[in-house]
């Protein structure tokens, strides 16, 4: 799944300027649909990586026991919401299926295009339950690090300095 | 009554720490189920059409472009360039930090990433050169936020997207359209430069008073070499602004082109990334974009609820009838956004508040572009505002300082930023002059 996301994302920026040049409207439409698909499935992937952040100021101040309940409540709300959206989407698709509606340029059946909503949403629901299950069992939540930068620690001066500092800290503690 | 229920529900759900997108969606669904007769099908339709807009596609592209260039190698080039230019003045490394942060943040589009990239290289260097650690941490935590204001800025795209569909009437009853991404980008240039300059001045003043070390002046040749090295990254900003200004491309196309450009620079010119790294960059970009797009989908639902409940209109009516003017309203906006900036990240704040604030602001005669810039500057201050700005957290990790100590450390720069926010709020010309002069705004 993750690979398909990448494949979809990689194609677009490279092809997009060309599409525009030759006014290939079908390709523009394809771009938009690929984006929507990427967004729906990417959102489910995001649950797994813990990138959907919330307001955790209050939660972090709670006592561990209550905190656990509140966090689980949040996760189950997420599963509940995505389940409802998925079901709404599924109903919508079922209504759309017999109508032969097609998209304006690609002439794809519209129900196929919109299939991403129930599929993505149900997957997201599953991910929420998975995260909740893991949290109950191990007490760990996926965590996204917003300040991660590649190729930073390789700076030798920084590494030396940090090492020296750590040494000093440890020495002080002893 | 209804609006109190909606906002109360949203606030309660958000405070449980669940994802903001889920809190928004649940609030809307619950309210529609319980309180109204709006058919749920209308909501379902919104879920499908919510992100099918062309302008929104600029967001994943800008994120991708930024991620290609968010690399320690690029940060080092910016630092070297900045150091050769301003290193020989008082507080040379501090000034270089401000400049490098501004450049790197504009290119990478992420404030926390800037604090980490620039900070983990420059902070040890500053400590080694004899600067107090507090000084260095303060400079980097605040300057890292500059990227939101200097285009290309994702927050501005979000503002344009969030206000795009709303109908607003100015005090004389004329219909006012929202600000375009291009206008906002141009409007952000001058405030961005001024804020960078002011932060630099603060750094200079502190360094001059504390008599911090200066560096040897770089030769012209060194500057030239450093400039040639960093120019490829800097051209990204030129490409986006120039392309949009000359009408060569729309913001979405500019975003797509800059993603391709960033890929070529990162892989073939700088060689920081190997081709094998590309899937990882793509995946993390897709992850980030999908998160923002998911908030957008739910924020569209939320603003649909706002519109159907006529909430912005009733706030406007209430404000005009009780004699609240622009001055009081803008003050209120600033306080609201600063408080929100403490607990949420910028994109969520803009997506939730902009559709509500926009009609009210326009009704009181505030220019849409001005409001956009004002909100952007607010997001910036909110990132490094104690007690819980995101930049502070990231900086405290790098500098190994507690939040309390860091709060003291950022104080001079934070004060500068707040002063600047005040000026931006009450001098609209600061943001409106450039796009007007360029003929992009009337």
Short mmCIF file of N, CA, C and O in Angstrom, two decimals, chain B residues 328-374:
data_model
loop_
_atom_site.label_atom_id
_atom_site.label_comp_id
_atom_site.label_asym_id
_atom_site.label_seq_id
_atom_site.Cartn_x
_atom_site.Cartn_y
_atom_site.Cartn_z
N UNK B 328 -10.90 46.68 17.54
CA UNK B 328 -11.20 45.71 18.58
C UNK B 328 -11.24 44.30 18.00
O UNK B 328 -10.75 43.35 18.59
N UNK B 329 -11.84 44.20 16.80
CA UNK B 329 -11.97 42.87 16.20
C UNK B 329 -10.60 42.26 15.93
O UNK B 329 -10.35 41.10 16.25
N UNK B 330 -9.69 43.06 15.35
CA UNK B 330 -8.37 42.53 15.02
C UNK B 330 -7.61 42.15 16.29
O UNK B 330 -6.88 41.16 16.31
N UNK B 331 -7.81 42.93 17.34
CA UNK B 331 -7.17 42.60 18.62
C UNK B 331 -7.67 41.24 19.11
O UNK B 331 -6.90 40.37 19.52
N UNK B 332 -9.00 41.07 18.99
CA UNK B 332 -9.60 39.80 19.40
C UNK B 332 -9.04 38.64 18.57
O UNK B 332 -8.70 37.59 19.10
N UNK B 333 -8.93 38.86 17.26
CA UNK B 333 -8.40 37.82 16.37
C UNK B 333 -7.00 37.43 16.81
O UNK B 333 -6.67 36.24 16.91
N UNK B 334 -6.17 38.43 17.10
CA UNK B 334 -4.80 38.15 17.51
C UNK B 334 -4.76 37.31 18.77
O UNK B 334 -4.02 36.32 18.84
N UNK B 335 -5.55 37.70 19.75
CA UNK B 335 -5.53 36.96 21.02
C UNK B 335 -6.02 35.54 20.80
O UNK B 335 -5.39 34.56 21.25
N UNK B 336 -7.10 35.41 20.05
CA UNK B 336 -7.66 34.08 19.78
C UNK B 336 -6.63 33.18 19.10
O UNK B 336 -6.41 32.03 19.51
N UNK B 337 -5.97 33.73 18.07
CA UNK B 337 -5.03 32.90 17.32
C UNK B 337 -3.79 32.58 18.14
O UNK B 337 -3.24 31.48 18.02
N UNK B 338 -3.36 33.51 18.99
CA UNK B 338 -2.19 33.22 19.81
C UNK B 338 -2.50 32.11 20.81
O UNK B 338 -1.67 31.23 21.04
N UNK B 339 -3.70 32.17 21.38
CA UNK B 339 -4.08 31.11 22.32
C UNK B 339 -4.16 29.77 21.59
O UNK B 339 -3.62 28.76 22.03
N UNK B 340 -4.81 29.80 20.41
CA UNK B 340 -4.93 28.56 19.63
C UNK B 340 -3.56 28.07 19.21
O UNK B 340 -3.30 26.87 19.19
N UNK B 341 -2.67 29.00 18.89
CA UNK B 341 -1.33 28.63 18.43
C UNK B 341 -0.56 27.85 19.47
O UNK B 341 0.39 27.15 19.15
N UNK B 342 -0.97 27.96 20.71
CA UNK B 342 -0.29 27.24 21.77
C UNK B 342 -0.62 25.76 21.78
O UNK B 342 0.16 24.94 22.24
N UNK B 343 -1.80 25.40 21.30
CA UNK B 343 -2.23 24.02 21.44
C UNK B 343 -2.39 23.28 20.12
O UNK B 343 -2.43 22.06 20.11
N UNK B 344 -2.48 24.00 19.00
CA UNK B 344 -2.69 23.30 17.73
C UNK B 344 -1.60 23.68 16.75
O UNK B 344 -0.90 24.66 16.93
N UNK B 345 -1.48 22.90 15.68
CA UNK B 345 -0.49 23.27 14.69
C UNK B 345 -1.14 24.20 13.66
O UNK B 345 -2.35 24.21 13.50
N UNK B 346 -0.31 25.01 12.97
CA UNK B 346 -0.82 26.09 12.13
C UNK B 346 -1.89 25.67 11.13
O UNK B 346 -2.91 26.37 11.00
N UNK B 347 -1.69 24.54 10.44
CA UNK B 347 -2.65 24.25 9.37
C UNK B 347 -4.06 24.03 9.91
O UNK B 347 -5.03 24.49 9.33
N UNK B 348 -4.17 23.35 11.08
CA UNK B 348 -5.51 23.13 11.64
C UNK B 348 -6.15 24.45 12.04
O UNK B 348 -7.33 24.68 11.80
N UNK B 349 -5.36 25.33 12.65
CA UNK B 349 -5.92 26.60 13.11
C UNK B 349 -6.48 27.39 11.94
O UNK B 349 -7.61 27.87 11.99
N UNK B 350 -5.69 27.51 10.88
CA UNK B 350 -6.13 28.28 9.73
C UNK B 350 -7.39 27.67 9.14
O UNK B 350 -8.37 28.37 8.85
N UNK B 351 -7.41 26.34 8.99
CA UNK B 351 -8.56 25.71 8.35
C UNK B 351 -9.83 25.86 9.18
O UNK B 351 -10.92 25.96 8.64
N UNK B 352 -9.70 25.88 10.50
CA UNK B 352 -10.90 25.99 11.33
C UNK B 352 -11.34 27.44 11.45
O UNK B 352 -12.53 27.75 11.30
N UNK B 353 -10.40 28.35 11.71
CA UNK B 353 -10.82 29.72 12.04
C UNK B 353 -11.05 30.59 10.80
O UNK B 353 -11.91 31.46 10.83
N UNK B 354 -10.28 30.38 9.73
CA UNK B 354 -10.38 31.28 8.58
C UNK B 354 -11.80 31.39 8.01
O UNK B 354 -12.27 32.50 7.77
N UNK B 355 -12.52 30.27 7.81
CA UNK B 355 -13.86 30.41 7.23
C UNK B 355 -14.81 31.20 8.13
O UNK B 355 -15.76 31.81 7.65
N UNK B 356 -14.56 31.21 9.45
CA UNK B 356 -15.43 31.96 10.35
C UNK B 356 -15.00 33.41 10.41
O UNK B 356 -15.83 34.33 10.35
N UNK B 357 -13.68 33.63 10.53
CA UNK B 357 -13.18 35.00 10.70
C UNK B 357 -13.32 35.81 9.41
O UNK B 357 -13.57 37.02 9.46
N UNK B 358 -13.15 35.15 8.27
CA UNK B 358 -13.10 35.87 7.01
C UNK B 358 -14.34 36.72 6.73
O UNK B 358 -14.23 37.92 6.51
N UNK B 359 -15.56 36.14 6.78
CA UNK B 359 -16.74 36.98 6.50
C UNK B 359 -16.90 38.13 7.50
O UNK B 359 -17.29 39.22 7.12
N UNK B 360 -16.58 37.84 8.77
CA UNK B 360 -16.72 38.89 9.78
C UNK B 360 -15.73 40.02 9.50
O UNK B 360 -16.10 41.21 9.52
N UNK B 361 -14.48 39.64 9.22
CA UNK B 361 -13.45 40.65 8.97
C UNK B 361 -13.81 41.50 7.77
O UNK B 361 -13.73 42.73 7.82
N UNK B 362 -14.24 40.84 6.69
CA UNK B 362 -14.60 41.59 5.50
C UNK B 362 -15.79 42.51 5.79
O UNK B 362 -15.83 43.66 5.35
N UNK B 363 -16.73 42.01 6.59
CA UNK B 363 -17.88 42.82 6.96
C UNK B 363 -17.48 44.08 7.72
O UNK B 363 -18.17 45.09 7.69
N UNK B 364 -16.34 44.01 8.40
CA UNK B 364 -15.87 45.18 9.15
C UNK B 364 -14.87 45.98 8.33
O UNK B 364 -14.25 46.92 8.83
N UNK B 365 -14.67 45.60 7.06
CA UNK B 365 -13.82 46.40 6.19
C UNK B 365 -12.35 46.00 6.17
O UNK B 365 -11.51 46.75 5.70
N UNK B 366 -12.02 44.80 6.67
CA UNK B 366 -10.63 44.35 6.61
C UNK B 366 -10.38 43.72 5.24
O UNK B 366 -11.23 43.00 4.73
N UNK B 367 -9.23 44.02 4.66
CA UNK B 367 -8.91 43.46 3.35
C UNK B 367 -8.60 41.96 3.48
O UNK B 367 -7.87 41.58 4.40
N UNK B 368 -9.12 41.11 2.58
CA UNK B 368 -8.86 39.66 2.69
C UNK B 368 -7.38 39.31 2.72
O UNK B 368 -6.96 38.43 3.48
N UNK B 369 -6.58 39.99 1.89
CA UNK B 369 -5.15 39.69 1.87
C UNK B 369 -4.51 40.07 3.20
O UNK B 369 -3.69 39.34 3.75
N UNK B 370 -4.94 41.21 3.73
CA UNK B 370 -4.40 41.66 5.01
C UNK B 370 -4.70 40.64 6.10
O UNK B 370 -3.83 40.28 6.89
N UNK B 371 -5.94 40.15 6.12
CA UNK B 371 -6.31 39.15 7.12
C UNK B 371 -5.45 37.90 6.97
O UNK B 371 -5.00 37.32 7.97
N UNK B 372 -5.20 37.51 5.72
CA UNK B 372 -4.38 36.32 5.47
C UNK B 372 -2.98 36.47 6.04
O UNK B 372 -2.46 35.58 6.71
N UNK B 373 -2.36 37.62 5.78
CA UNK B 373 -1.00 37.85 6.26
C UNK B 373 -0.99 37.93 7.78
O UNK B 373 -0.14 37.37 8.46
N UNK B 374 -2.00 38.60 8.30
CA UNK B 374 -2.12 38.73 9.76
C UNK B 374 -2.21 37.35 10.42
O UNK B 374 -1.53 37.07 11.42
#
